[in-house]
Structures are given as structure tokens and as C-alpha cells.
Coordinates of C-alpha atoms in Angstrom, one line a residue:
Chain A
M1 CA -19.3 -20.0 -34.4
D2 CA -22.4 -21.8 -35.4
Y3 CA -21.3 -25.4 -34.8
L4 CA -24.6 -27.1 -35.8
H5 CA -24.8 -25.4 -39.2
F6 CA -21.1 -26.2 -39.7
I7 CA -22.1 -29.9 -39.2
V8 CA -25.0 -29.7 -41.6
K9 CA -23.3 -27.6 -44.3
E10 CA -19.6 -28.4 -44.1
I11 CA -19.5 -31.9 -42.8
H12 CA -22.9 -33.3 -43.5
T13 CA -22.1 -37.0 -43.3
V14 CA -21.2 -37.9 -39.7
I15 CA -20.7 -41.1 -37.8
A16 CA -23.3 -41.8 -35.2
A17 CA -23.1 -44.1 -32.3
T18 CA -26.0 -45.8 -30.4
T19 CA -25.9 -48.8 -28.0
D20 CA -27.3 -52.2 -28.7
D21 CA -29.4 -54.2 -26.3
K22 CA -26.3 -55.6 -24.6
G23 CA -25.0 -52.0 -24.0
F24 CA -22.2 -52.3 -26.7
P25 CA -21.8 -49.3 -29.0
V26 CA -22.8 -49.5 -32.7
T27 CA -21.7 -47.0 -35.3
C28 CA -23.1 -46.0 -38.7
A29 CA -22.8 -43.2 -41.2
I30 CA -25.7 -40.8 -41.2
D31 CA -26.4 -37.4 -42.8
M32 CA -27.2 -34.4 -40.7
M33 CA -29.9 -32.7 -42.8
D34 CA -30.9 -29.5 -41.0
A35 CA -30.2 -27.5 -38.0
D36 CA -32.0 -24.6 -36.2
E37 CA -32.0 -23.1 -32.7
S38 CA -33.7 -26.2 -31.4
G39 CA -31.1 -28.7 -32.6
L40 CA -30.0 -31.1 -35.3
Y41 CA -32.3 -33.1 -37.7
F42 CA -31.7 -36.4 -39.5
L43 CA -33.8 -39.1 -40.9
T44 CA -33.7 -42.9 -40.9
A45 CA -35.9 -45.8 -41.9
K46 CA -38.1 -47.6 -39.4
G47 CA -36.8 -51.0 -40.6
K48 CA -33.2 -50.3 -39.5
G49 CA -31.6 -51.5 -36.3
F50 CA -30.5 -47.8 -35.9
Y51 CA -34.1 -46.8 -35.6
D52 CA -34.8 -49.4 -32.8
R53 CA -31.8 -48.2 -30.9
L54 CA -32.7 -44.6 -31.1
K55 CA -36.2 -45.3 -29.9
R56 CA -35.1 -47.6 -27.1
Y57 CA -32.5 -45.2 -25.5
G58 CA -33.4 -41.8 -26.9
Y59 CA -29.7 -40.9 -27.1
I60 CA -27.0 -40.5 -29.8
A61 CA -23.4 -39.5 -30.0
L62 CA -21.8 -38.4 -33.2
T63 CA -18.6 -37.0 -34.7
G64 CA -18.0 -35.5 -38.1
I65 CA -14.7 -34.5 -39.7
K66 CA -14.0 -31.8 -42.3
G67 CA -10.8 -32.3 -44.2
E68 CA -8.9 -35.2 -45.7
D69 CA -6.0 -35.9 -43.4
T70 CA -5.4 -35.9 -39.7
M71 CA -3.0 -32.9 -39.7
S72 CA -5.4 -30.6 -41.5
C73 CA -8.9 -31.6 -40.2
A74 CA -11.5 -30.2 -37.9
A75 CA -13.8 -32.5 -36.0
V76 CA -17.1 -31.7 -34.3
S77 CA -18.7 -34.1 -31.8
V78 CA -22.2 -33.9 -30.3
R79 CA -23.9 -36.1 -27.8
G80 CA -27.3 -35.9 -26.3
K81 CA -31.0 -36.7 -26.3
V82 CA -33.0 -37.5 -29.5
C83 CA -36.8 -37.7 -30.1
E84 CA -38.7 -38.9 -33.1
L85 CA -40.4 -36.1 -34.8
G86 CA -42.0 -38.2 -37.5
E87 CA -42.8 -37.9 -41.2
A88 CA -44.2 -34.4 -41.0
H89 CA -40.6 -33.1 -41.2
L90 CA -39.7 -35.3 -44.2
P91 CA -40.7 -32.8 -47.0
R92 CA -38.4 -30.1 -45.5
L93 CA -35.5 -32.4 -45.2
F94 CA -35.9 -33.7 -48.8
E95 CA -36.2 -30.2 -50.1
K96 CA -33.0 -29.2 -48.3
N97 CA -31.2 -32.4 -49.4
P98 CA -32.4 -33.2 -52.9
Y99 CA -29.9 -36.1 -53.3
M100 CA -32.2 -38.1 -51.0
N101 CA -34.6 -38.3 -54.0
E102 CA -32.1 -40.6 -55.7
I103 CA -31.9 -43.0 -52.7
Y104 CA -35.6 -43.0 -52.0
P105 CA -37.1 -42.0 -55.4
T106 CA -40.8 -42.5 -54.9
E107 CA -43.4 -41.7 -52.3
E108 CA -43.9 -45.4 -51.8
S109 CA -40.2 -46.0 -51.1
R110 CA -40.3 -43.3 -48.4
R111 CA -43.1 -44.9 -46.4
A112 CA -40.7 -46.2 -43.7
L113 CA -38.8 -42.9 -43.3
T114 CA -39.0 -40.8 -40.2
V115 CA -37.2 -37.8 -38.8
F116 CA -35.4 -37.5 -35.5
G117 CA -34.2 -34.3 -33.7
L118 CA -31.2 -34.0 -31.3
Y119 CA -32.7 -31.4 -29.0
E120 CA -30.5 -31.5 -25.8
G121 CA -26.9 -32.2 -25.4
S122 CA -23.3 -30.9 -25.5
G123 CA -20.6 -30.8 -28.1
E124 CA -17.0 -30.2 -28.8
W125 CA -15.1 -28.6 -31.6
F126 CA -11.5 -29.8 -32.2
D127 CA -9.3 -28.2 -34.9
L128 CA -6.0 -30.0 -35.7
S129 CA -5.4 -27.8 -38.8
I130 CA -3.9 -25.0 -36.8
K131 CA -0.9 -25.1 -34.5
P132 CA -1.3 -25.4 -31.5
I133 CA -4.6 -27.2 -31.9
E134 CA -7.8 -25.6 -30.8
R135 CA -10.8 -27.0 -29.0
A136 CA -14.0 -25.4 -27.7
S137 CA -17.2 -26.7 -26.1
F138 CA -20.8 -25.8 -26.8
T139 CA -24.3 -26.9 -25.8
I140 CA -27.7 -27.6 -27.4
G141 CA -30.8 -26.8 -25.4
Q142 CA -29.1 -26.6 -22.0
P143 CA -27.4 -23.8 -20.1
E144 CA -23.7 -24.8 -19.6
A145 CA -21.1 -27.1 -20.9
K146 CA -19.5 -29.5 -18.5
Q147 CA -15.9 -28.6 -17.8
E148 CA -13.6 -31.4 -19.0
G149 CA -9.8 -31.7 -19.1
Y150 CA -6.8 -31.0 -16.9
F151 CA -6.5 -28.0 -14.5
I152 CA -3.7 -26.8 -12.2
T153 CA -4.5 -26.2 -8.6
N154 CA -3.0 -23.8 -6.0
D155 CA -0.5 -26.6 -5.1
C156 CA 1.5 -25.5 -8.1
I157 CA 4.9 -24.0 -7.2
G158 CA 5.8 -23.0 -10.8
C159 CA 8.6 -25.6 -11.2
R160 CA 7.9 -26.1 -14.9
T161 CA 8.4 -29.8 -14.8
C162 CA 5.2 -30.2 -16.9
E163 CA 6.5 -27.9 -19.5
T164 CA 9.0 -30.5 -20.7
V165 CA 6.4 -33.1 -21.4
C166 CA 3.5 -31.0 -22.9
P167 CA 3.3 -31.8 -26.6
Q168 CA 1.3 -28.6 -27.2
A169 CA 3.4 -26.2 -25.2
C170 CA 0.1 -24.9 -23.9
I171 CA 0.9 -24.2 -20.2
D172 CA 1.2 -20.6 -19.2
F173 CA 3.7 -19.9 -16.4
T174 CA 3.2 -16.1 -16.2
T175 CA 1.3 -16.7 -13.0
T176 CA 1.6 -19.3 -10.2
P177 CA -0.3 -21.6 -10.2
A178 CA 0.4 -22.0 -13.9
V179 CA -2.6 -22.2 -16.2
I180 CA -3.3 -24.8 -18.9
E181 CA -4.7 -23.1 -22.0
Q182 CA -7.8 -25.3 -22.3
M183 CA -8.4 -24.4 -26.0
H184 CA -5.1 -25.9 -27.0
C185 CA -4.9 -28.9 -24.7
L186 CA -4.8 -32.5 -26.2
H187 CA -5.9 -34.0 -22.8
C188 CA -2.9 -36.4 -23.0
G189 CA -2.3 -36.2 -19.2
N190 CA 1.5 -35.9 -19.4
C191 CA 1.4 -32.9 -17.1
K192 CA -0.5 -34.7 -14.4
S193 CA 1.8 -37.7 -14.6
V194 CA 5.0 -35.8 -13.9
C195 CA 3.9 -33.0 -11.5
P196 CA 6.0 -33.4 -8.3
Q197 CA 3.3 -31.5 -6.3
N198 CA 0.3 -33.5 -7.6
A199 CA -1.0 -30.1 -8.5
V200 CA -2.7 -31.2 -11.8
V201 CA -6.3 -32.5 -11.5
R202 CA -8.5 -34.0 -14.1
R203 CA -12.2 -33.0 -14.4
G204 CA -15.1 -34.6 -16.3
Chain B
M1 CA -11.2 -57.4 -50.6
D2 CA -8.9 -56.5 -47.7
Y3 CA -11.2 -54.4 -45.6
L4 CA -8.7 -53.7 -42.7
H5 CA -6.0 -52.4 -45.0
F6 CA -8.6 -50.3 -46.8
I7 CA -9.4 -48.7 -43.5
V8 CA -5.8 -48.0 -42.7
K9 CA -4.7 -46.8 -46.1
E10 CA -7.7 -45.3 -47.8
I11 CA -9.8 -44.1 -44.8
H12 CA -7.3 -43.8 -42.0
T13 CA -9.2 -41.4 -39.8
V14 CA -12.3 -43.1 -38.5
I15 CA -14.9 -42.2 -35.8
A16 CA -14.7 -44.6 -32.8
A17 CA -17.4 -45.1 -30.2
T18 CA -17.0 -46.3 -26.7
T19 CA -19.5 -46.1 -23.8
D20 CA -19.1 -43.9 -20.7
D21 CA -19.7 -45.1 -17.1
K22 CA -23.4 -44.5 -17.4
G23 CA -23.6 -46.6 -20.6
F24 CA -24.0 -43.7 -23.0
P25 CA -22.0 -43.8 -26.2
V26 CA -19.1 -41.3 -26.8
T27 CA -17.5 -40.7 -30.1
C28 CA -14.2 -39.3 -31.2
A29 CA -11.9 -39.2 -34.3
I30 CA -9.1 -41.7 -34.2
D31 CA -6.5 -42.8 -36.7
M32 CA -6.2 -46.5 -37.7
M33 CA -2.4 -46.9 -38.0
D34 CA -1.8 -50.4 -39.0
A35 CA -3.5 -53.7 -39.8
D36 CA -2.4 -57.3 -40.2
E37 CA -3.9 -60.7 -40.0
S38 CA -4.5 -60.3 -36.3
G39 CA -6.5 -57.0 -36.5
L40 CA -6.4 -53.3 -36.4
Y41 CA -4.0 -51.1 -34.5
F42 CA -4.3 -47.6 -33.1
L43 CA -2.8 -45.5 -30.3
T44 CA -4.1 -43.1 -27.7
A45 CA -2.8 -41.2 -24.6
K46 CA -3.4 -42.7 -21.2
G47 CA -4.6 -39.3 -19.9
K48 CA -7.7 -39.3 -22.2
G49 CA -11.2 -40.4 -21.3
F50 CA -11.0 -42.6 -24.4
Y51 CA -8.2 -44.6 -22.8
D52 CA -10.3 -45.2 -19.6
R53 CA -13.3 -46.3 -21.6
L54 CA -11.3 -48.7 -23.7
K55 CA -9.7 -50.2 -20.6
R56 CA -13.0 -50.5 -18.7
Y57 CA -15.0 -52.2 -21.4
G58 CA -12.4 -53.6 -23.8
Y59 CA -14.8 -52.9 -26.7
I60 CA -14.9 -50.4 -29.6
A61 CA -17.1 -49.7 -32.6
L62 CA -15.9 -47.6 -35.5
T63 CA -17.0 -46.4 -38.9
G64 CA -14.9 -44.7 -41.5
I65 CA -16.0 -43.1 -44.8
K66 CA -14.1 -42.7 -48.0
G67 CA -15.4 -40.0 -50.4
E68 CA -16.7 -36.5 -50.0
D69 CA -20.5 -36.8 -50.3
T70 CA -23.2 -39.3 -49.5
M71 CA -24.0 -40.4 -53.0
S72 CA -20.4 -41.3 -53.8
C73 CA -18.9 -42.7 -50.6
A74 CA -18.0 -46.0 -49.2
A75 CA -18.2 -46.8 -45.5
V76 CA -16.6 -49.5 -43.4
S77 CA -17.8 -50.3 -39.9
V78 CA -16.0 -52.6 -37.4
R79 CA -17.0 -53.5 -33.9
G80 CA -15.3 -55.8 -31.4
K81 CA -12.9 -56.5 -28.6
V82 CA -9.8 -54.4 -28.0
C83 CA -6.8 -55.0 -25.7
E84 CA -3.9 -52.8 -24.7
L85 CA -0.7 -53.8 -26.4
G86 CA 1.4 -51.1 -24.8
E87 CA 4.3 -48.9 -25.9
A88 CA 6.3 -51.7 -27.5
H89 CA 4.2 -51.2 -30.6
L90 CA 4.7 -47.4 -30.7
P91 CA 7.9 -47.3 -32.8
R92 CA 6.2 -49.3 -35.6
L93 CA 3.2 -47.1 -35.6
F94 CA 5.2 -43.9 -35.6
E95 CA 7.4 -45.3 -38.5
K96 CA 4.3 -46.1 -40.5
N97 CA 2.6 -42.8 -39.7
P98 CA 5.4 -40.2 -39.6
Y99 CA 2.9 -37.3 -39.2
M100 CA 2.6 -38.4 -35.6
N101 CA 6.0 -36.9 -35.0
E102 CA 4.4 -33.5 -35.5
I103 CA 1.7 -34.1 -32.9
Y104 CA 4.0 -35.7 -30.4
P105 CA 7.4 -34.4 -31.4
T106 CA 9.7 -35.6 -28.5
E107 CA 10.3 -38.8 -26.6
E108 CA 9.1 -37.0 -23.5
S109 CA 5.8 -36.0 -25.1
R110 CA 5.1 -39.6 -26.1
R111 CA 5.4 -40.9 -22.5
A112 CA 1.6 -41.2 -22.1
L113 CA 1.0 -43.0 -25.4
T114 CA 0.0 -46.6 -25.7
V115 CA -1.2 -49.0 -28.5
F116 CA -4.4 -50.9 -28.7
G117 CA -5.4 -53.7 -31.0
L118 CA -8.9 -54.7 -32.2
Y119 CA -8.4 -58.4 -32.4
E120 CA -11.9 -60.0 -32.5
G121 CA -15.1 -58.7 -34.1
S122 CA -17.1 -58.2 -37.1
G123 CA -17.5 -55.6 -39.8
E124 CA -19.6 -54.3 -42.7
W125 CA -18.7 -52.7 -46.0
F126 CA -21.3 -50.4 -47.5
D127 CA -20.8 -48.7 -50.9
L128 CA -23.2 -45.9 -51.9
S129 CA -21.1 -44.9 -54.9
I130 CA -22.6 -47.6 -57.1
K131 CA -26.2 -48.2 -58.0
P132 CA -27.7 -50.3 -56.6
I133 CA -25.7 -49.9 -53.4
E134 CA -23.6 -52.8 -52.2
R135 CA -22.9 -54.2 -48.8
A136 CA -20.8 -57.1 -47.5
S137 CA -19.9 -58.5 -44.1
F138 CA -16.5 -59.7 -42.8
T139 CA -15.0 -60.8 -39.5
I140 CA -11.8 -60.4 -37.5
G141 CA -10.5 -63.3 -35.5
Q142 CA -13.7 -65.3 -35.4
P143 CA -15.2 -67.8 -37.8
E144 CA -18.5 -66.4 -39.2
A145 CA -20.4 -63.2 -39.6
K146 CA -23.8 -62.8 -38.1
Q147 CA -26.6 -62.8 -40.6
E148 CA -28.4 -59.5 -40.5
G149 CA -31.2 -58.0 -42.6
Y150 CA -34.5 -59.0 -44.2
F151 CA -35.2 -62.4 -45.6
I152 CA -38.3 -63.9 -47.4
T153 CA -39.7 -67.2 -46.0
N154 CA -41.6 -70.0 -47.7
D155 CA -44.9 -68.1 -46.9
C156 CA -44.2 -65.9 -50.0
I157 CA -46.7 -66.4 -52.8
G158 CA -44.9 -64.2 -55.3
C159 CA -47.5 -61.4 -55.3
R160 CA -44.8 -58.7 -55.8
T161 CA -46.5 -56.3 -53.4
C162 CA -43.0 -55.6 -52.0
E163 CA -41.6 -54.8 -55.4
T164 CA -43.5 -51.5 -55.4
V165 CA -42.0 -50.2 -52.2
C166 CA -38.4 -51.4 -52.5
P167 CA -36.1 -48.3 -53.1
Q168 CA -33.3 -50.5 -54.4
A169 CA -35.3 -52.8 -56.7
C170 CA -33.3 -55.6 -55.1
I171 CA -35.9 -58.4 -54.8
D172 CA -35.5 -61.3 -57.2
F173 CA -38.9 -62.8 -58.3
T174 CA -37.5 -65.5 -60.6
T175 CA -38.3 -68.1 -57.8
T176 CA -41.0 -68.4 -55.2
P177 CA -40.3 -67.5 -52.5
A178 CA -38.7 -64.4 -53.9
V179 CA -35.2 -63.6 -52.7
I180 CA -33.8 -60.3 -51.4
E181 CA -30.4 -59.6 -52.9
Q182 CA -28.6 -59.0 -49.6
M183 CA -25.7 -57.2 -51.0
H184 CA -27.9 -54.4 -52.4
C185 CA -30.5 -54.1 -49.5
L186 CA -30.8 -50.8 -47.6
H187 CA -32.5 -52.6 -44.6
C188 CA -35.3 -50.0 -44.7
G189 CA -38.0 -52.7 -43.9
N190 CA -40.5 -51.5 -46.5
C191 CA -41.0 -55.1 -47.9
K192 CA -41.8 -56.5 -44.4
S193 CA -44.3 -53.7 -43.7
V194 CA -46.4 -54.3 -46.8
C195 CA -46.2 -58.1 -47.3
P196 CA -49.8 -59.5 -47.1
Q197 CA -48.5 -62.9 -46.2
N198 CA -46.1 -61.8 -43.4
A199 CA -43.5 -63.7 -45.4
V200 CA -40.6 -61.2 -44.7
V201 CA -38.6 -61.7 -41.5
R202 CA -35.8 -59.7 -40.0
R203 CA -32.7 -61.3 -38.5
G204 CA -29.9 -59.8 -36.4

């Protein structure tokens, strides 16, 4: 699945987080206007605090959701490094997103706009619209995704205590050690909290 | 307007940002499940990285949007302090949000859940569905909102240079100094960048 094009075409308006000069997170709504093999593209105005924070730290985290309610939505999150690409990319983004002409109608009104690219990072796809839920990881501009979540070690004796507390019923006991189906796991940690063998570890 | 109840009832699923142990922002989708005069309430599982980050820093930023596309949406952002209220609040949140019973169907599966409250902070309302756009500030549990944005000082001579670059046409020239209509301002900074008198200042 092409997650970046899904963000641009199906979600489009995401919520982005940066950090302020005290290290606290700040969020705002921002449109993802284009994607290619190099990453994700968006624009902002140089007069905004968002611009200052992007320039200072060169980092962004974002999540977008597709769907109206919690039980039937999919979410994509991406976090990673951004760099300012400048106004040379503006015509392409305006052409692909013609509604921007309504917000910034004249050449004069666009003078403060500039384009950023998210060129290196990792992302996660999370689909609550199917049962059990599904999740998957992906990367932008770097070789492998960091493994995150709960995993069962060789200390497992197959006692199935964890089965009783798993809200997703996503632990496979056909082998010992049992195996957590990562794509369906909510990361709630119930399995780890009840395992009498301390056989469940958390990574990431 | 009751912004917190708007978040809970009209937006519900927001994107929340916390910071990781290196200070980088992390975002995730989270449901705002209740609001009262003391703040906003949501739940999470103790096994999630989100829980660790909330406990470590006691701070969250979030933005939610209502509406499908950029030109017709309203966004509400809130940032501030959170504290863990614990499982005593779970029955109320499950009662008000019955779909949670599908995600965590049994008492056993809820054992890792806990409730947080956002009890002190500030927020901003941003409505792109009307022209010119509207914005407003509000607070939770503290007396006054910080003033942010662009303001024209007494150095203004009323030359109207800024009028030509303002995408919102939201500068009032009936007095000198001219006045930026804060509720309609995009914070793009064009006015400041062109003012020959350096009469535009940025606060916040």
C-alpha cells in the first residue's frame, strides 16, 4: 500500500506536531499537498510560529484519520525530518491543490509562503474499521522500521493466561512460545501484566 | 461557545501530541470522551507508549477538526497539563461512549485502562468554513489566554502598504494606527514583512 499517497489523496488534512522553545508539543491542522518517492510535501507561511518551529528543530510528527467515527476509521502517522524546499515548489502545490487559490488569492498574498518536505522518517498505519484491527509500519528514506510492541520470548510455557485478557484475541498458541500477531495488536500491555513467566517483553 | 463540549460531541476523535524521551513529538489518534468545567477526559491503556509519555511529562497538545475538507472545516486546538485520574472514572466514560465496549469487551480486557484529565491549559478555535476565516482563544483552569499574533503599533502612518499583501483583507484603516482584526488573521506575517515603518510587531 502506498501510505504517502493515501495521506495526500484520502486524508489530506492532518494534524501536525512540533515542539516549542520550552520543549512542549504544539499541534495544528495542515494539508499534505503532494507525495513522491522522496517524501511528503506541505506549505506554510513564514510568519507563523509553525514555520519557526520547523526551522528550529527540522522535525515533525503527524497523524491523519480517514472516516468519521472511531470504530470505522483508519489512521496514518508519520514522524521524521523536514527541510525547507522554498518557493520554487509552490506552483506545483497550487496546481495540485487549486483550493489554495481561495486562501491566498494573489501573487502578493503568497509572498510569505514556502514549501517543506518530510524526507526521512517512519510511519504507522492503523485500521480500526476491520475486526480485529490491523496495523503496519513503513519508512520514508531509510532502510528499516523500528520494531515496536509486545513480543513473547522463549520463557513462554503456553499456559494461555494472556489469552483471557487480550482484547483483540490476537495471540497464536499453535506454537510454544506463543506468538503475538503484531498486525492486530492494540499495544495495551495486558498480556505482559498477567504473564506468570514474565515471558512478554516490550520493544521500542 | 463551549469549546470543550464541541470537542467531545462534534469532533470526538482528535490527534494528540506528546514528546518522546529525546524530546521529539509523537502523535496519535485519541478520543475525547467527556468534558466538564474542570477540563477534558480521555482514557488510554497503561501498556502504551502514549501512557508513559503522559506520565513522564504531564503535558499534551491536541487538535481536532470538524468537516471533510480544508475550505469548510473548523479546528480546535488545546494544549496543557494532564494528570492521571485512574480507573475510578472508567465506568462514566464507558457509559458515555458505549462503542468502547466493542474495543474492550470484557472486564478483564479493561484491566490496563486508566483515565487522564486535561485540567489546565489554553486553546484556540479556528474556522475556515466562513470567509474571512475566524479564530478565537480560550482557556481551561487558568485566568487569561496569551495574546498571540500580529499587532500594529503607534509607528503606523496609515500608508496601507500592508493592505495589498493581506490574504484576509482583515486590516482596519479607519484609525491610525490601523488595526488588525485578530479574529480573521491567518498569522501569515505578510503585513510585517512589507511595512515601511516597521510598525507591525509579533507577539506570542
